[in-house]
């Protein structure tokens, strides 16, 4: 069992930055591929970024490439999402997820059926 707890959300002006953290419980964190998703009001949940268990591979949605960076610290059981040059359309609840079987590059083919999900942290970007 893995529990995921996100933090770091808040209100920021357009053009600003935030760093989200996702702390995971359990000794097997390092064996999980990790990802960030987001869900804006009235919209479906969408993939934002993913990182392999070893951090050797990272993946991003086109909408955040060049602005967001995903990273992980396996010693701290934590995955991060550094968000720069934020836009009002980035406003959403950001949700951390873990999957042990499929690398982030294959998540779309599995319908994003992750093993574990966090509850999310709200990011609001004002114009």
mmCIF file of N, CA and C in Angstrom:
data_model
loop_
_atom_site.group_PDB
_atom_site.id
_atom_site.type_symbol
_atom_site.label_atom_id
_atom_site.label_comp_id
_atom_site.label_asym_id
_atom_site.label_seq_id
_atom_site.Cartn_x
_atom_site.Cartn_y
_atom_site.Cartn_z
ATOM 1 N N UNK A 1 0.853 -1.189 0.000
ATOM 2 C CA UNK A 1 0.000 0.000 0.000
ATOM 3 C C UNK A 1 0.890 1.241 0.000
ATOM 4 N N UNK A 2 0.549 2.197 -0.848
ATOM 5 C CA UNK A 2 1.280 3.464 -0.925
ATOM 6 C C UNK A 2 0.288 4.593 -0.724
ATOM 7 N N UNK A 3 0.618 5.490 0.178
ATOM 8 C CA UNK A 3 -0.199 6.689 0.371
ATOM 9 C C UNK A 3 0.563 7.899 -0.149
ATOM 10 N N UNK A 4 -0.137 8.760 -0.875
ATOM 11 C CA UNK A 4 0.473 9.924 -1.509
ATOM 12 C C UNK A 4 -0.170 11.191 -0.962
ATOM 13 N N UNK A 5 0.661 12.129 -0.523
ATOM 14 C CA UNK A 5 0.154 13.382 0.027
ATOM 15 C C UNK A 5 0.854 14.544 -0.670
ATOM 16 N N UNK A 6 0.056 15.347 -1.379
ATOM 17 C CA UNK A 6 0.588 16.489 -2.105
ATOM 18 C C UNK A 6 0.609 17.737 -1.225
ATOM 19 N N UNK A 7 1.524 18.648 -1.541
ATOM 20 C CA UNK A 7 1.601 19.937 -0.860
ATOM 21 C C UNK A 7 2.254 20.943 -1.792
ATOM 22 N N UNK A 8 2.157 22.215 -1.432
ATOM 23 C CA UNK A 8 2.833 23.261 -2.190
ATOM 24 C C UNK A 8 1.940 24.094 -3.080
ATOM 25 N N UNK A 9 0.670 23.740 -3.154
ATOM 26 C CA UNK A 9 -0.232 24.540 -3.974
ATOM 27 C C UNK A 9 -0.521 25.889 -3.343
ATOM 28 N N UNK A 10 -1.162 26.750 -4.109
ATOM 29 C CA UNK A 10 -1.501 28.073 -3.603
ATOM 30 C C UNK A 10 -1.895 29.000 -4.714
ATOM 31 N N UNK A 11 -1.939 30.287 -4.372
ATOM 32 C CA UNK A 11 -2.311 31.336 -5.319
ATOM 33 C C UNK A 11 -1.046 32.044 -5.800
ATOM 34 N N UNK A 12 -0.901 32.183 -7.108
ATOM 35 C CA UNK A 12 0.270 32.836 -7.674
ATOM 36 C C UNK A 12 -0.165 33.651 -8.881
ATOM 37 N N UNK A 13 0.555 34.722 -9.145
ATOM 38 C CA UNK A 13 0.247 35.543 -10.314
ATOM 39 C C UNK A 13 0.809 34.907 -11.582
ATOM 40 N N UNK A 14 0.197 35.222 -12.693
ATOM 41 C CA UNK A 14 0.698 34.737 -13.974
ATOM 42 C C UNK A 14 2.164 35.136 -14.143
ATOM 43 N N UNK A 15 2.946 34.179 -14.638
ATOM 44 C CA UNK A 15 4.381 34.398 -14.786
ATOM 45 C C UNK A 15 5.190 33.939 -13.586
ATOM 46 N N UNK A 16 4.512 33.620 -12.497
ATOM 47 C CA UNK A 16 5.192 33.195 -11.290
ATOM 48 C C UNK A 16 5.525 31.719 -11.286
ATOM 49 N N UNK A 17 6.038 31.262 -10.135
ATOM 50 C CA UNK A 17 6.486 29.871 -10.005
ATOM 51 C C UNK A 17 5.954 29.257 -8.715
ATOM 52 N N UNK A 18 5.819 27.941 -8.751
ATOM 53 C CA UNK A 18 5.479 27.153 -7.569
ATOM 54 C C UNK A 18 6.197 25.818 -7.673
ATOM 55 N N UNK A 19 6.491 25.232 -6.530
ATOM 56 C CA UNK A 19 7.013 23.863 -6.517
ATOM 57 C C UNK A 19 6.089 22.983 -5.694
ATOM 58 N N UNK A 20 5.556 21.986 -6.331
ATOM 59 C CA UNK A 20 4.705 21.018 -5.653
ATOM 60 C C UNK A 20 5.539 19.837 -5.178
ATOM 61 N N UNK A 21 5.118 19.269 -4.065
ATOM 62 C CA UNK A 21 5.767 18.065 -3.530
ATOM 63 C C UNK A 21 4.716 16.979 -3.327
ATOM 64 N N UNK A 22 5.150 15.752 -3.461
ATOM 65 C CA UNK A 22 4.282 14.605 -3.204
ATOM 66 C C UNK A 22 5.084 13.632 -2.345
ATOM 67 N N UNK A 23 4.670 13.498 -1.099
ATOM 68 C CA UNK A 23 5.350 12.595 -0.175
ATOM 69 C C UNK A 23 4.643 11.248 -0.178
ATOM 70 N N UNK A 24 5.422 10.199 -0.328
ATOM 71 C CA UNK A 24 4.861 8.849 -0.394
ATOM 72 C C UNK A 24 5.246 8.038 0.831
ATOM 73 N N UNK A 25 4.302 7.272 1.310
ATOM 74 C CA UNK A 25 4.588 6.353 2.413
ATOM 75 C C UNK A 25 5.060 5.029 1.846
ATOM 76 N N UNK A 26 5.655 4.208 2.690
ATOM 77 C CA UNK A 26 6.042 2.877 2.251
ATOM 78 C C UNK A 26 7.490 2.787 1.821
ATOM 79 N N UNK A 27 8.033 1.583 1.915
ATOM 80 C CA UNK A 27 9.437 1.357 1.620
ATOM 81 C C UNK A 27 9.696 1.106 0.144
ATOM 82 N N UNK A 28 8.613 0.957 -0.628
ATOM 83 C CA UNK A 28 8.782 0.571 -2.020
ATOM 84 C C UNK A 28 8.660 1.730 -2.986
ATOM 85 N N UNK A 29 8.721 2.956 -2.479
ATOM 86 C CA UNK A 29 8.557 4.135 -3.335
ATOM 87 C C UNK A 29 9.493 4.082 -4.523
ATOM 88 N N UNK A 30 10.726 3.687 -4.292
ATOM 89 C CA UNK A 30 11.721 3.735 -5.359
ATOM 90 C C UNK A 30 11.398 2.778 -6.498
ATOM 91 N N UNK A 31 10.462 1.868 -6.314
ATOM 92 C CA UNK A 31 10.102 0.924 -7.365
ATOM 93 C C UNK A 31 8.923 1.410 -8.218
ATOM 94 N N UNK A 32 8.385 2.587 -7.882
ATOM 95 C CA UNK A 32 7.217 3.108 -8.586
ATOM 96 C C UNK A 32 7.593 4.215 -9.558
ATOM 97 N N UNK A 33 6.989 4.152 -10.735
ATOM 98 C CA UNK A 33 7.022 5.290 -11.642
ATOM 99 C C UNK A 33 6.003 6.301 -11.100
ATOM 100 N N UNK A 34 6.338 7.571 -11.160
ATOM 101 C CA UNK A 34 5.502 8.595 -10.548
ATOM 102 C C UNK A 34 5.040 9.619 -11.578
ATOM 103 N N UNK A 35 3.871 10.187 -11.310
ATOM 104 C CA UNK A 35 3.350 11.171 -12.246
ATOM 105 C C UNK A 35 2.552 12.260 -11.561
ATOM 106 N N UNK A 36 2.380 13.350 -12.283
ATOM 107 C CA UNK A 36 1.504 14.445 -11.878
ATOM 108 C C UNK A 36 0.402 14.577 -12.927
ATOM 109 N N UNK A 37 -0.796 14.739 -12.433
ATOM 110 C CA UNK A 37 -1.961 14.994 -13.265
ATOM 111 C C UNK A 37 -2.629 16.249 -12.737
ATOM 112 N N UNK A 38 -3.568 16.781 -13.492
ATOM 113 C CA UNK A 38 -4.324 17.932 -13.002
ATOM 114 C C UNK A 38 -5.753 17.876 -13.504
ATOM 115 N N UNK A 39 -6.620 18.496 -12.719
ATOM 116 C CA UNK A 39 -8.026 18.572 -13.111
ATOM 117 C C UNK A 39 -8.534 19.971 -12.843
ATOM 118 N N UNK A 40 -8.882 20.644 -13.914
ATOM 119 C CA UNK A 40 -9.429 21.993 -13.816
ATOM 120 C C UNK A 40 -10.941 21.913 -13.613
ATOM 121 N N UNK A 41 -11.549 22.970 -13.055
ATOM 122 C CA UNK A 41 -12.996 22.953 -12.841
ATOM 123 C C UNK A 41 -13.766 22.664 -14.125
ATOM 124 N N UNK A 42 -14.651 21.685 -14.067
ATOM 125 C CA UNK A 42 -15.473 21.360 -15.216
ATOM 126 C C UNK A 42 -14.780 20.598 -16.321
ATOM 127 N N UNK A 43 -13.532 20.187 -16.078
ATOM 128 C CA UNK A 43 -12.778 19.481 -17.108
ATOM 129 C C UNK A 43 -12.346 18.107 -16.600
ATOM 130 N N UNK A 44 -11.963 17.255 -17.540
ATOM 131 C CA UNK A 44 -11.469 15.931 -17.162
ATOM 132 C C UNK A 44 -10.029 16.035 -16.660
ATOM 133 N N UNK A 45 -9.641 15.050 -15.888
ATOM 134 C CA UNK A 45 -8.271 14.963 -15.407
ATOM 135 C C UNK A 45 -7.331 14.728 -16.595
ATOM 136 N N UNK A 46 -6.167 15.405 -16.578
ATOM 137 C CA UNK A 46 -5.222 15.247 -17.673
ATOM 138 C C UNK A 46 -3.820 15.012 -17.143
ATOM 139 N N UNK A 47 -3.044 14.307 -17.957
ATOM 140 C CA UNK A 47 -1.646 14.034 -17.634
ATOM 141 C C UNK A 47 -0.830 15.313 -17.735
ATOM 142 N N UNK A 48 0.092 15.501 -16.789
ATOM 143 C CA UNK A 48 0.978 16.662 -16.810
ATOM 144 C C UNK A 48 2.432 16.235 -17.025
ATOM 145 N N UNK A 49 2.913 15.324 -16.172
ATOM 146 C CA UNK A 49 4.319 14.911 -16.251
ATOM 147 C C UNK A 49 4.501 13.557 -15.583
ATOM 148 N N UNK A 50 5.524 12.828 -16.024
ATOM 149 C CA UNK A 50 5.827 11.530 -15.438
ATOM 150 C C UNK A 50 7.322 11.314 -15.356
ATOM 151 N N UNK A 51 7.730 10.472 -14.407
ATOM 152 C CA UNK A 51 9.146 10.178 -14.217
ATOM 153 C C UNK A 51 9.290 8.701 -13.874
ATOM 154 N N UNK A 52 10.263 8.051 -14.490
ATOM 155 C CA UNK A 52 10.482 6.634 -14.232
ATOM 156 C C UNK A 52 11.045 6.419 -12.826
ATOM 157 N N UNK A 53 11.033 5.173 -12.372
ATOM 158 C CA UNK A 53 11.444 4.882 -10.996
ATOM 159 C C UNK A 53 12.885 5.315 -10.724
ATOM 160 N N UNK A 54 13.734 5.209 -11.760
ATOM 161 C CA UNK A 54 15.142 5.561 -11.582
ATOM 162 C C UNK A 54 15.443 7.005 -11.933
ATOM 163 N N UNK A 55 14.430 7.732 -12.376
ATOM 164 C CA UNK A 55 14.580 9.114 -12.839
ATOM 165 C C UNK A 55 15.356 9.209 -14.148
ATOM 166 N N UNK A 56 15.525 8.100 -14.825
ATOM 167 C CA UNK A 56 16.267 8.117 -16.090
ATOM 168 C C UNK A 56 15.437 8.678 -17.239
ATOM 169 N N UNK A 57 14.117 8.660 -17.095
ATOM 170 C CA UNK A 57 13.237 9.151 -18.155
ATOM 171 C C UNK A 57 12.171 10.061 -17.574
ATOM 172 N N UNK A 58 11.892 11.135 -18.292
ATOM 173 C CA UNK A 58 10.814 12.040 -17.914
ATOM 174 C C UNK A 58 9.926 12.310 -19.130
ATOM 175 N N UNK A 59 8.687 12.596 -18.861
ATOM 176 C CA UNK A 59 7.692 12.807 -19.914
ATOM 177 C C UNK A 59 6.829 13.998 -19.524
ATOM 178 N N UNK A 60 6.409 14.773 -20.537
ATOM 179 C CA UNK A 60 5.610 15.963 -20.270
ATOM 180 C C UNK A 60 4.492 16.101 -21.291
ATOM 181 N N UNK A 61 3.402 16.674 -20.823
ATOM 182 C CA UNK A 61 2.353 17.091 -21.753
ATOM 183 C C UNK A 61 2.874 18.267 -22.554
ATOM 184 N N UNK A 62 2.430 18.376 -23.794
ATOM 185 C CA UNK A 62 2.896 19.467 -24.650
ATOM 186 C C UNK A 62 2.612 20.831 -24.021
ATOM 187 N N UNK A 63 1.521 20.928 -23.292
ATOM 188 C CA UNK A 63 1.113 22.223 -22.735
ATOM 189 C C UNK A 63 2.060 22.733 -21.645
ATOM 190 N N UNK A 64 2.900 21.860 -21.094
ATOM 191 C CA UNK A 64 3.783 22.290 -20.001
ATOM 192 C C UNK A 64 5.265 22.139 -20.337
ATOM 193 N N UNK A 65 5.579 21.573 -21.494
ATOM 194 C CA UNK A 65 6.981 21.383 -21.874
ATOM 195 C C UNK A 65 7.730 22.704 -21.871
ATOM 196 N N UNK A 66 8.905 22.694 -21.268
ATOM 197 C CA UNK A 66 9.723 23.888 -21.205
ATOM 198 C C UNK A 66 9.390 24.796 -20.034
ATOM 199 N N UNK A 67 8.277 24.531 -19.351
ATOM 200 C CA UNK A 67 7.880 25.349 -18.198
ATOM 201 C C UNK A 67 7.896 24.550 -16.900
ATOM 202 N N UNK A 68 7.523 23.275 -16.962
ATOM 203 C CA UNK A 68 7.447 22.424 -15.772
ATOM 204 C C UNK A 68 8.585 21.405 -15.788
ATOM 205 N N UNK A 69 9.047 21.043 -14.588
ATOM 206 C CA UNK A 69 10.082 20.015 -14.455
ATOM 207 C C UNK A 69 9.698 19.056 -13.340
ATOM 208 N N UNK A 70 9.670 17.774 -13.662
ATOM 209 C CA UNK A 70 9.400 16.752 -12.657
ATOM 210 C C UNK A 70 10.719 16.148 -12.201
ATOM 211 N N UNK A 71 10.815 15.873 -10.910
ATOM 212 C CA UNK A 71 12.008 15.241 -10.355
ATOM 213 C C UNK A 71 11.600 14.400 -9.159
ATOM 214 N N UNK A 72 12.525 13.592 -8.669
ATOM 215 C CA UNK A 72 12.225 12.757 -7.514
ATOM 216 C C UNK A 72 13.473 12.580 -6.658
ATOM 217 N N UNK A 73 13.234 12.345 -5.372
ATOM 218 C CA UNK A 73 14.299 12.044 -4.435
ATOM 219 C C UNK A 73 13.892 10.748 -3.745
ATOM 220 N N UNK A 74 14.450 9.644 -4.179
ATOM 221 C CA UNK A 74 14.035 8.356 -3.634
ATOM 222 C C UNK A 74 14.435 8.190 -2.169
ATOM 223 N N UNK A 75 15.479 8.890 -1.748
ATOM 224 C CA UNK A 75 15.883 8.813 -0.340
ATOM 225 C C UNK A 75 14.850 9.485 0.562
ATOM 226 N N UNK A 76 14.113 10.448 0.012
ATOM 227 C CA UNK A 76 13.096 11.169 0.781
ATOM 228 C C UNK A 76 11.682 10.724 0.434
ATOM 229 N N UNK A 77 11.554 9.720 -0.432
ATOM 230 C CA UNK A 77 10.222 9.244 -0.848
ATOM 231 C C UNK A 77 9.348 10.388 -1.358
ATOM 232 N N UNK A 78 9.932 11.256 -2.154
ATOM 233 C CA UNK A 78 9.221 12.454 -2.599
ATOM 234 C C UNK A 78 9.437 12.699 -4.085
ATOM 235 N N UNK A 79 8.364 13.113 -4.746
ATOM 236 C CA UNK A 79 8.448 13.561 -6.131
ATOM 237 C C UNK A 79 8.014 15.030 -6.174
ATOM 238 N N UNK A 80 8.643 15.791 -7.055
ATOM 239 C CA UNK A 80 8.425 17.225 -7.131
ATOM 240 C C UNK A 80 7.922 17.622 -8.521
ATOM 241 N N UNK A 81 7.251 18.750 -8.559
ATOM 242 C CA UNK A 81 6.889 19.377 -9.827
ATOM 243 C C UNK A 81 7.206 20.863 -9.714
ATOM 244 N N UNK A 82 8.270 21.270 -10.381
ATOM 245 C CA UNK A 82 8.625 22.682 -10.433
ATOM 246 C C UNK A 82 7.868 23.312 -11.584
ATOM 247 N N UNK A 83 7.085 24.338 -11.278
ATOM 248 C CA UNK A 83 6.250 24.983 -12.285
ATOM 249 C C UNK A 83 6.679 26.435 -12.437
ATOM 250 N N UNK A 84 7.153 26.791 -13.611
ATOM 251 C CA UNK A 84 7.582 28.154 -13.911
ATOM 252 C C UNK A 84 6.701 28.755 -14.989
ATOM 253 N N UNK A 85 6.775 30.065 -15.116
ATOM 254 C CA UNK A 85 6.008 30.782 -16.149
ATOM 255 C C UNK A 85 4.543 30.349 -16.143
ATOM 256 N N UNK A 86 3.962 30.349 -14.977
ATOM 257 C CA UNK A 86 2.594 29.860 -14.844
ATOM 258 C C UNK A 86 1.611 30.760 -15.579
ATOM 259 N N UNK A 87 0.568 30.113 -16.099
ATOM 260 C CA UNK A 87 -0.473 30.796 -16.851
ATOM 261 C C UNK A 87 -1.814 30.553 -16.158
ATOM 262 N N UNK A 88 -2.776 31.432 -16.381
ATOM 263 C CA UNK A 88 -4.109 31.204 -15.775
ATOM 264 C C UNK A 88 -4.693 29.838 -16.140
ATOM 265 N N UNK A 89 -4.398 29.348 -17.332
ATOM 266 C CA UNK A 89 -4.929 28.043 -17.743
ATOM 267 C C UNK A 89 -4.262 26.870 -17.024
ATOM 268 N N UNK A 90 -3.239 27.138 -16.216
ATOM 269 C CA UNK A 90 -2.649 26.086 -15.377
ATOM 270 C C UNK A 90 -3.435 25.889 -14.078
ATOM 271 N N UNK A 91 -4.416 26.741 -13.838
ATOM 272 C CA UNK A 91 -5.227 26.612 -12.630
ATOM 273 C C UNK A 91 -5.939 25.265 -12.602
ATOM 274 N N UNK A 92 -5.721 24.518 -11.510
ATOM 275 C CA UNK A 92 -6.288 23.170 -11.411
ATOM 276 C C UNK A 92 -5.919 22.568 -10.061
ATOM 277 N N UNK A 93 -6.547 21.461 -9.750
ATOM 278 C CA UNK A 93 -6.081 20.614 -8.654
ATOM 279 C C UNK A 93 -5.020 19.683 -9.233
ATOM 280 N N UNK A 94 -3.844 19.696 -8.646
ATOM 281 C CA UNK A 94 -2.743 18.871 -9.115
ATOM 282 C C UNK A 94 -2.655 17.625 -8.249
ATOM 283 N N UNK A 95 -2.621 16.488 -8.928
ATOM 284 C CA UNK A 95 -2.740 15.204 -8.266
ATOM 285 C C UNK A 95 -1.535 14.331 -8.584
ATOM 286 N N UNK A 96 -0.977 13.744 -7.551
ATOM 287 C CA UNK A 96 0.171 12.844 -7.674
ATOM 288 C C UNK A 96 -0.326 11.412 -7.834
ATOM 289 N N UNK A 97 0.389 10.613 -8.612
ATOM 290 C CA UNK A 97 -0.013 9.226 -8.813
ATOM 291 C C UNK A 97 1.207 8.325 -8.959
ATOM 292 N N UNK A 98 1.007 7.051 -8.671
ATOM 293 C CA UNK A 98 2.102 6.083 -8.726
ATOM 294 C C UNK A 98 1.658 4.836 -9.481
ATOM 295 N N UNK A 99 2.590 4.288 -10.253
ATOM 296 C CA UNK A 99 2.317 3.029 -10.954
ATOM 297 C C UNK A 99 3.572 2.179 -10.958
ATOM 298 N N UNK A 100 3.439 0.924 -10.588
ATOM 299 C CA UNK A 100 4.611 0.072 -10.472
ATOM 300 C C UNK A 100 4.935 -0.678 -11.760
ATOM 301 N N UNK A 101 3.952 -0.820 -12.624
ATOM 302 C CA UNK A 101 4.123 -1.714 -13.763
ATOM 303 C C UNK A 101 4.515 -1.008 -15.057
ATOM 304 N N UNK A 102 3.817 0.074 -15.372
ATOM 305 C CA UNK A 102 3.967 0.711 -16.684
ATOM 306 C C UNK A 102 4.773 1.995 -16.578
ATOM 307 N N UNK A 103 5.744 2.132 -17.467
ATOM 308 C CA UNK A 103 6.531 3.370 -17.506
ATOM 309 C C UNK A 103 5.654 4.508 -17.995
ATOM 310 N N UNK A 104 5.989 5.745 -17.637
ATOM 311 C CA UNK A 104 5.142 6.883 -18.019
ATOM 312 C C UNK A 104 4.849 6.958 -19.512
ATOM 313 N N UNK A 105 5.771 6.539 -20.344
ATOM 314 C CA UNK A 105 5.543 6.586 -21.781
ATOM 315 C C UNK A 105 4.405 5.702 -22.241
ATOM 316 N N UNK A 106 4.007 4.729 -21.413
ATOM 317 C CA UNK A 106 2.931 3.815 -21.780
ATOM 318 C C UNK A 106 1.620 4.083 -21.082
ATOM 319 N N UNK A 107 1.578 5.109 -20.278
ATOM 320 C CA UNK A 107 0.360 5.348 -19.492
ATOM 321 C C UNK A 107 -0.861 5.645 -20.364
ATOM 322 N N UNK A 108 -0.660 6.372 -21.427
ATOM 323 C CA UNK A 108 -1.808 6.715 -22.284
ATOM 324 C C UNK A 108 -2.469 5.445 -22.819
ATOM 325 N N UNK A 109 -1.659 4.444 -23.173
ATOM 326 C CA UNK A 109 -2.197 3.192 -23.715
ATOM 327 C C UNK A 109 -2.978 2.407 -22.676
ATOM 328 N N UNK A 110 -2.662 2.626 -21.400
ATOM 329 C CA UNK A 110 -3.381 1.915 -20.339
ATOM 330 C C UNK A 110 -4.556 2.724 -19.808
ATOM 331 N N UNK A 111 -4.822 3.867 -20.415
ATOM 332 C CA UNK A 111 -5.910 4.717 -19.945
ATOM 333 C C UNK A 111 -5.611 5.364 -18.609
ATOM 334 N N UNK A 112 -4.309 5.531 -18.344
ATOM 335 C CA UNK A 112 -3.872 6.161 -17.097
ATOM 336 C C UNK A 112 -4.443 5.424 -15.883
ATOM 337 N N UNK A 113 -4.422 4.107 -15.933
ATOM 338 C CA UNK A 113 -4.906 3.319 -14.808
ATOM 339 C C UNK A 113 -3.819 3.137 -13.772
ATOM 340 N N UNK A 114 -3.552 4.161 -13.010
ATOM 341 C CA UNK A 114 -2.480 4.159 -12.029
ATOM 342 C C UNK A 114 -2.835 3.294 -10.825
ATOM 343 N N UNK A 115 -1.791 2.854 -10.110
ATOM 344 C CA UNK A 115 -2.015 2.019 -8.924
ATOM 345 C C UNK A 115 -2.542 2.827 -7.745
ATOM 346 N N UNK A 116 -1.997 4.027 -7.554
ATOM 347 C CA UNK A 116 -2.370 4.860 -6.406
ATOM 348 C C UNK A 116 -2.486 6.323 -6.832
ATOM 349 N N UNK A 117 -3.400 7.014 -6.169
ATOM 350 C CA UNK A 117 -3.639 8.437 -6.415
ATOM 351 C C UNK A 117 -3.632 9.188 -5.088
ATOM 352 N N UNK A 118 -3.128 10.424 -5.131
ATOM 353 C CA UNK A 118 -3.275 11.307 -4.001
ATOM 354 C C UNK A 118 -4.593 12.056 -4.089
ATOM 355 N N UNK A 119 -4.806 12.961 -3.147
ATOM 356 C CA UNK A 119 -6.059 13.734 -3.127
ATOM 357 C C UNK A 119 -5.918 15.071 -3.833
ATOM 358 N N UNK A 120 -4.688 15.528 -4.017
ATOM 359 C CA UNK A 120 -4.469 16.730 -4.793
ATOM 360 C C UNK A 120 -4.207 17.974 -3.973
ATOM 361 N N UNK A 121 -3.616 18.956 -4.653
ATOM 362 C CA UNK A 121 -3.380 20.269 -4.065
ATOM 363 C C UNK A 121 -3.776 21.308 -5.095
ATOM 364 N N UNK A 122 -4.453 22.372 -4.650
ATOM 365 C CA UNK A 122 -5.013 23.360 -5.568
ATOM 366 C C UNK A 122 -3.977 24.419 -5.944
ATOM 367 N N UNK A 123 -3.855 24.645 -7.231
ATOM 368 C CA UNK A 123 -3.020 25.719 -7.764
ATOM 369 C C UNK A 123 -3.926 26.702 -8.494
ATOM 370 N N UNK A 124 -3.855 27.973 -8.093
ATOM 371 C CA UNK A 124 -4.652 29.011 -8.731
ATOM 372 C C UNK A 124 -3.708 30.071 -9.271
ATOM 373 N N UNK A 125 -3.811 30.338 -10.572
ATOM 374 C CA UNK A 125 -2.960 31.330 -11.221
ATOM 375 C C UNK A 125 -3.837 32.502 -11.636
ATOM 376 N N UNK A 126 -3.560 33.646 -11.084
ATOM 377 C CA UNK A 126 -4.356 34.834 -11.397
ATOM 378 C C UNK A 126 -3.733 35.613 -12.549
ATOM 379 N N UNK A 127 -4.591 36.258 -13.324
ATOM 380 C CA UNK A 127 -4.103 37.013 -14.494
ATOM 381 C C UNK A 127 -3.773 38.447 -14.130
#
